[in-house]
XYZ file of C-alpha atoms in Angstrom:
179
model
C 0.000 0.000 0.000
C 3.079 2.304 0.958
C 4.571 1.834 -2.668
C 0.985 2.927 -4.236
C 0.802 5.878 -2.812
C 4.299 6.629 -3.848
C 3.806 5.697 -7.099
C 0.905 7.637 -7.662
C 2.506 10.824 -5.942
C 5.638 10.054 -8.328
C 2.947 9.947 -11.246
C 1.073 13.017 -10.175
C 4.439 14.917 -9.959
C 6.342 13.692 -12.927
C 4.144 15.621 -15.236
C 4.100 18.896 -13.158
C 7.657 18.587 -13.242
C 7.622 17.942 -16.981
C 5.677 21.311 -17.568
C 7.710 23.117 -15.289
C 11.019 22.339 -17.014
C 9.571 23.205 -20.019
C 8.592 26.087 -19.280
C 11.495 27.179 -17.774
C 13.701 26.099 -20.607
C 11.530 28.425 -22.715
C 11.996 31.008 -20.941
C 15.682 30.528 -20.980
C 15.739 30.189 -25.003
C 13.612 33.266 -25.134
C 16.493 35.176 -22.782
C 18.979 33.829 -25.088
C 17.667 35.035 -28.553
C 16.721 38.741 -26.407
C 20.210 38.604 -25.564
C 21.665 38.487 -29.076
C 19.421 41.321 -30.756
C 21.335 44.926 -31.311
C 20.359 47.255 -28.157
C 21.872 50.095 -28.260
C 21.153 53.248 -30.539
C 23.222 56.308 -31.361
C 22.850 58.028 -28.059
C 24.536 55.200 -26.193
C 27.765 54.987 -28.308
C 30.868 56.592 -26.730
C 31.038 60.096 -27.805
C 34.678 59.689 -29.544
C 33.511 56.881 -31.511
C 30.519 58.489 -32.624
C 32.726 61.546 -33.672
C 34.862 59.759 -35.682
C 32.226 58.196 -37.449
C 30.817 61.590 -39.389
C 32.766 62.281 -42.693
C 33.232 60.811 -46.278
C 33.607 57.202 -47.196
C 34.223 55.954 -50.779
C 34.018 52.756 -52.647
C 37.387 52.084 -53.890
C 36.704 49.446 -56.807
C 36.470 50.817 -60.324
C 32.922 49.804 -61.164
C 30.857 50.961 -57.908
C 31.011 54.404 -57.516
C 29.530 55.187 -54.338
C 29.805 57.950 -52.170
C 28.694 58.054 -48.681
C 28.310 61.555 -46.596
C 27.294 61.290 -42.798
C 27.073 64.353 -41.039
C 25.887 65.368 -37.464
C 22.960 67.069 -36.857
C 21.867 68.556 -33.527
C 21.995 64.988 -31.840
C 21.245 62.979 -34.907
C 23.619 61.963 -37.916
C 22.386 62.461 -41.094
C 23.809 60.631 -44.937
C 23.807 61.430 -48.142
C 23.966 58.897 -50.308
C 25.423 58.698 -54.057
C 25.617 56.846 -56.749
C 26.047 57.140 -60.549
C 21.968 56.273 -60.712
C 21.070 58.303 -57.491
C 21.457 60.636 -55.153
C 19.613 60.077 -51.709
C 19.857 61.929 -48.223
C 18.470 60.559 -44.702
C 18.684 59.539 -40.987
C 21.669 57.245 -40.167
C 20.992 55.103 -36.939
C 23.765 53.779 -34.832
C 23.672 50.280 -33.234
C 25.959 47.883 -31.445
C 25.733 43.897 -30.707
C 25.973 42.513 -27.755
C 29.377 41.231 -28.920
C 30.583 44.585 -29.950
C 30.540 45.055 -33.686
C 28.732 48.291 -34.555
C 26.076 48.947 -37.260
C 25.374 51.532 -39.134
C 21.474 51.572 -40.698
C 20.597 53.860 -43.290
C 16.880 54.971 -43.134
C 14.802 55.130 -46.465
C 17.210 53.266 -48.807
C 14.630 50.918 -50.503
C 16.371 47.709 -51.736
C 16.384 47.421 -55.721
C 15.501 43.602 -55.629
C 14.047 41.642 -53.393
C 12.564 37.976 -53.844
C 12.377 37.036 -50.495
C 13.457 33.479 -48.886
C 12.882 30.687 -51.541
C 14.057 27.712 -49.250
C 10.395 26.513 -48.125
C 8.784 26.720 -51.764
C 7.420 24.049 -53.424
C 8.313 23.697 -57.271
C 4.414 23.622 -58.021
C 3.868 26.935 -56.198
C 5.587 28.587 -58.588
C 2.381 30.441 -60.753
C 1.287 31.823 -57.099
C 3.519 35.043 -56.884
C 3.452 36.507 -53.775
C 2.905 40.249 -53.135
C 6.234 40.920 -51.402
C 6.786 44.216 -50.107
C 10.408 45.731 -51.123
C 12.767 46.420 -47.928
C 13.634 49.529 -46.856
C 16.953 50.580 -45.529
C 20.669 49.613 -46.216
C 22.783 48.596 -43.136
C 26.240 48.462 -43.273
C 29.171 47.088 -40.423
C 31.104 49.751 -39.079
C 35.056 48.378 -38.558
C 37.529 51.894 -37.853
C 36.975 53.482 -40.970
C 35.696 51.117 -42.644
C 31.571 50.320 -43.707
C 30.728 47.201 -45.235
C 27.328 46.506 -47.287
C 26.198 42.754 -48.315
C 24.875 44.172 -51.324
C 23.032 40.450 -52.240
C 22.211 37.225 -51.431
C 22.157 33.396 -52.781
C 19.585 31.681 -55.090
C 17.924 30.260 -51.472
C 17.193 34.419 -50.232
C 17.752 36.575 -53.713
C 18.048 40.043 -52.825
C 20.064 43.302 -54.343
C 20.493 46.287 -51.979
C 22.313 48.788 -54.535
C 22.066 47.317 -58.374
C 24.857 50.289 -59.276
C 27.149 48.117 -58.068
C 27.881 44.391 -58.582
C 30.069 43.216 -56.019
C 28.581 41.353 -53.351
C 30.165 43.102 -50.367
C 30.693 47.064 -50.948
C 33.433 48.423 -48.790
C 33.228 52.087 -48.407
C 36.373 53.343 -46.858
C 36.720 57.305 -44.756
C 38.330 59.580 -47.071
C 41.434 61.442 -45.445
C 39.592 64.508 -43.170
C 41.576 67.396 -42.703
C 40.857 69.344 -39.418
Protein backbone atom coordinates (compact mmCIF):
# COMPACT_ATOMS: atom_id res chain seq x y z
CA UNK A 1 0.00 0.00 0.00
CA UNK A 2 3.08 2.30 0.96
CA UNK A 3 4.57 1.83 -2.67
CA UNK A 4 0.99 2.93 -4.24
CA UNK A 5 0.80 5.88 -2.81
CA UNK A 6 4.30 6.63 -3.85
CA UNK A 7 3.81 5.70 -7.10
CA UNK A 8 0.91 7.64 -7.66
CA UNK A 9 2.51 10.82 -5.94
CA UNK A 10 5.64 10.05 -8.33
CA UNK A 11 2.95 9.95 -11.25
CA UNK A 12 1.07 13.02 -10.17
CA UNK A 13 4.44 14.92 -9.96
CA UNK A 14 6.34 13.69 -12.93
CA UNK A 15 4.14 15.62 -15.24
CA UNK A 16 4.10 18.90 -13.16
CA UNK A 17 7.66 18.59 -13.24
CA UNK A 18 7.62 17.94 -16.98
CA UNK A 19 5.68 21.31 -17.57
CA UNK A 20 7.71 23.12 -15.29
CA UNK A 21 11.02 22.34 -17.01
CA UNK A 22 9.57 23.20 -20.02
CA UNK A 23 8.59 26.09 -19.28
CA UNK A 24 11.50 27.18 -17.77
CA UNK A 25 13.70 26.10 -20.61
CA UNK A 26 11.53 28.43 -22.72
CA UNK A 27 12.00 31.01 -20.94
CA UNK A 28 15.68 30.53 -20.98
CA UNK A 29 15.74 30.19 -25.00
CA UNK A 30 13.61 33.27 -25.13
CA UNK A 31 16.49 35.18 -22.78
CA UNK A 32 18.98 33.83 -25.09
CA UNK A 33 17.67 35.03 -28.55
CA UNK A 34 16.72 38.74 -26.41
CA UNK A 35 20.21 38.60 -25.56
CA UNK A 36 21.66 38.49 -29.08
CA UNK A 37 19.42 41.32 -30.76
CA UNK A 38 21.34 44.93 -31.31
CA UNK A 39 20.36 47.26 -28.16
CA UNK A 40 21.87 50.09 -28.26
CA UNK A 41 21.15 53.25 -30.54
CA UNK A 42 23.22 56.31 -31.36
CA UNK A 43 22.85 58.03 -28.06
CA UNK A 44 24.54 55.20 -26.19
CA UNK A 45 27.76 54.99 -28.31
CA UNK A 46 30.87 56.59 -26.73
CA UNK A 47 31.04 60.10 -27.80
CA UNK A 48 34.68 59.69 -29.54
CA UNK A 49 33.51 56.88 -31.51
CA UNK A 50 30.52 58.49 -32.62
CA UNK A 51 32.73 61.55 -33.67
CA UNK A 52 34.86 59.76 -35.68
CA UNK A 53 32.23 58.20 -37.45
CA UNK A 54 30.82 61.59 -39.39
CA UNK A 55 32.77 62.28 -42.69
CA UNK A 56 33.23 60.81 -46.28
CA UNK A 57 33.61 57.20 -47.20
CA UNK A 58 34.22 55.95 -50.78
CA UNK A 59 34.02 52.76 -52.65
CA UNK A 60 37.39 52.08 -53.89
CA UNK A 61 36.70 49.45 -56.81
CA UNK A 62 36.47 50.82 -60.32
CA UNK A 63 32.92 49.80 -61.16
CA UNK A 64 30.86 50.96 -57.91
CA UNK A 65 31.01 54.40 -57.52
CA UNK A 66 29.53 55.19 -54.34
CA UNK A 67 29.80 57.95 -52.17
CA UNK A 68 28.69 58.05 -48.68
CA UNK A 69 28.31 61.55 -46.60
CA UNK A 70 27.29 61.29 -42.80
CA UNK A 71 27.07 64.35 -41.04
CA UNK A 72 25.89 65.37 -37.46
CA UNK A 73 22.96 67.07 -36.86
CA UNK A 74 21.87 68.56 -33.53
CA UNK A 75 22.00 64.99 -31.84
CA UNK A 76 21.25 62.98 -34.91
CA UNK A 77 23.62 61.96 -37.92
CA UNK A 78 22.39 62.46 -41.09
CA UNK A 79 23.81 60.63 -44.94
CA UNK A 80 23.81 61.43 -48.14
CA UNK A 81 23.97 58.90 -50.31
CA UNK A 82 25.42 58.70 -54.06
CA UNK A 83 25.62 56.85 -56.75
CA UNK A 84 26.05 57.14 -60.55
CA UNK A 85 21.97 56.27 -60.71
CA UNK A 86 21.07 58.30 -57.49
CA UNK A 87 21.46 60.64 -55.15
CA UNK A 88 19.61 60.08 -51.71
CA UNK A 89 19.86 61.93 -48.22
CA UNK A 90 18.47 60.56 -44.70
CA UNK A 91 18.68 59.54 -40.99
CA UNK A 92 21.67 57.25 -40.17
CA UNK A 93 20.99 55.10 -36.94
CA UNK A 94 23.76 53.78 -34.83
CA UNK A 95 23.67 50.28 -33.23
CA UNK A 96 25.96 47.88 -31.44
CA UNK A 97 25.73 43.90 -30.71
CA UNK A 98 25.97 42.51 -27.75
CA UNK A 99 29.38 41.23 -28.92
CA UNK A 100 30.58 44.59 -29.95
CA UNK A 101 30.54 45.05 -33.69
CA UNK A 102 28.73 48.29 -34.56
CA UNK A 103 26.08 48.95 -37.26
CA UNK A 104 25.37 51.53 -39.13
CA UNK A 105 21.47 51.57 -40.70
CA UNK A 106 20.60 53.86 -43.29
CA UNK A 107 16.88 54.97 -43.13
CA UNK A 108 14.80 55.13 -46.47
CA UNK A 109 17.21 53.27 -48.81
CA UNK A 110 14.63 50.92 -50.50
CA UNK A 111 16.37 47.71 -51.74
CA UNK A 112 16.38 47.42 -55.72
CA UNK A 113 15.50 43.60 -55.63
CA UNK A 114 14.05 41.64 -53.39
CA UNK A 115 12.56 37.98 -53.84
CA UNK A 116 12.38 37.04 -50.49
CA UNK A 117 13.46 33.48 -48.89
CA UNK A 118 12.88 30.69 -51.54
CA UNK A 119 14.06 27.71 -49.25
CA UNK A 120 10.40 26.51 -48.12
CA UNK A 121 8.78 26.72 -51.76
CA UNK A 122 7.42 24.05 -53.42
CA UNK A 123 8.31 23.70 -57.27
CA UNK A 124 4.41 23.62 -58.02
CA UNK A 125 3.87 26.94 -56.20
CA UNK A 126 5.59 28.59 -58.59
CA UNK A 127 2.38 30.44 -60.75
CA UNK A 128 1.29 31.82 -57.10
CA UNK A 129 3.52 35.04 -56.88
CA UNK A 130 3.45 36.51 -53.78
CA UNK A 131 2.91 40.25 -53.14
CA UNK A 132 6.23 40.92 -51.40
CA UNK A 133 6.79 44.22 -50.11
CA UNK A 134 10.41 45.73 -51.12
CA UNK A 135 12.77 46.42 -47.93
CA UNK A 136 13.63 49.53 -46.86
CA UNK A 137 16.95 50.58 -45.53
CA UNK A 138 20.67 49.61 -46.22
CA UNK A 139 22.78 48.60 -43.14
CA UNK A 140 26.24 48.46 -43.27
CA UNK A 141 29.17 47.09 -40.42
CA UNK A 142 31.10 49.75 -39.08
CA UNK A 143 35.06 48.38 -38.56
CA UNK A 144 37.53 51.89 -37.85
CA UNK A 145 36.97 53.48 -40.97
CA UNK A 146 35.70 51.12 -42.64
CA UNK A 147 31.57 50.32 -43.71
CA UNK A 148 30.73 47.20 -45.23
CA UNK A 149 27.33 46.51 -47.29
CA UNK A 150 26.20 42.75 -48.31
CA UNK A 151 24.87 44.17 -51.32
CA UNK A 152 23.03 40.45 -52.24
CA UNK A 153 22.21 37.22 -51.43
CA UNK A 154 22.16 33.40 -52.78
CA UNK A 155 19.58 31.68 -55.09
CA UNK A 156 17.92 30.26 -51.47
CA UNK A 157 17.19 34.42 -50.23
CA UNK A 158 17.75 36.58 -53.71
CA UNK A 159 18.05 40.04 -52.83
CA UNK A 160 20.06 43.30 -54.34
CA UNK A 161 20.49 46.29 -51.98
CA UNK A 162 22.31 48.79 -54.53
CA UNK A 163 22.07 47.32 -58.37
CA UNK A 164 24.86 50.29 -59.28
CA UNK A 165 27.15 48.12 -58.07
CA UNK A 166 27.88 44.39 -58.58
CA UNK A 167 30.07 43.22 -56.02
CA UNK A 168 28.58 41.35 -53.35
CA UNK A 169 30.17 43.10 -50.37
CA UNK A 170 30.69 47.06 -50.95
CA UNK A 171 33.43 48.42 -48.79
CA UNK A 172 33.23 52.09 -48.41
CA UNK A 173 36.37 53.34 -46.86
CA UNK A 174 36.72 57.31 -44.76
CA UNK A 175 38.33 59.58 -47.07
CA UNK A 176 41.43 61.44 -45.45
CA UNK A 177 39.59 64.51 -43.17
CA UNK A 178 41.58 67.40 -42.70
CA UNK A 179 40.86 69.34 -39.42
Amino acid sequence: MINDQKLTRLLFLFPLGLILSCHQKTEKVFEEKTAKTVTVANENLIPSAKDSISGTYISKAEDCNITLIISKDKKDYKYTFTTQNRSLKGKAIFSKSNSGEKYISLEGIQWDEYEGDISNEDDTDSDNSKDLEIPVGIDALYVKDTLTIQNYGNAMNSYTKISECGLKYIQLIKANSKK
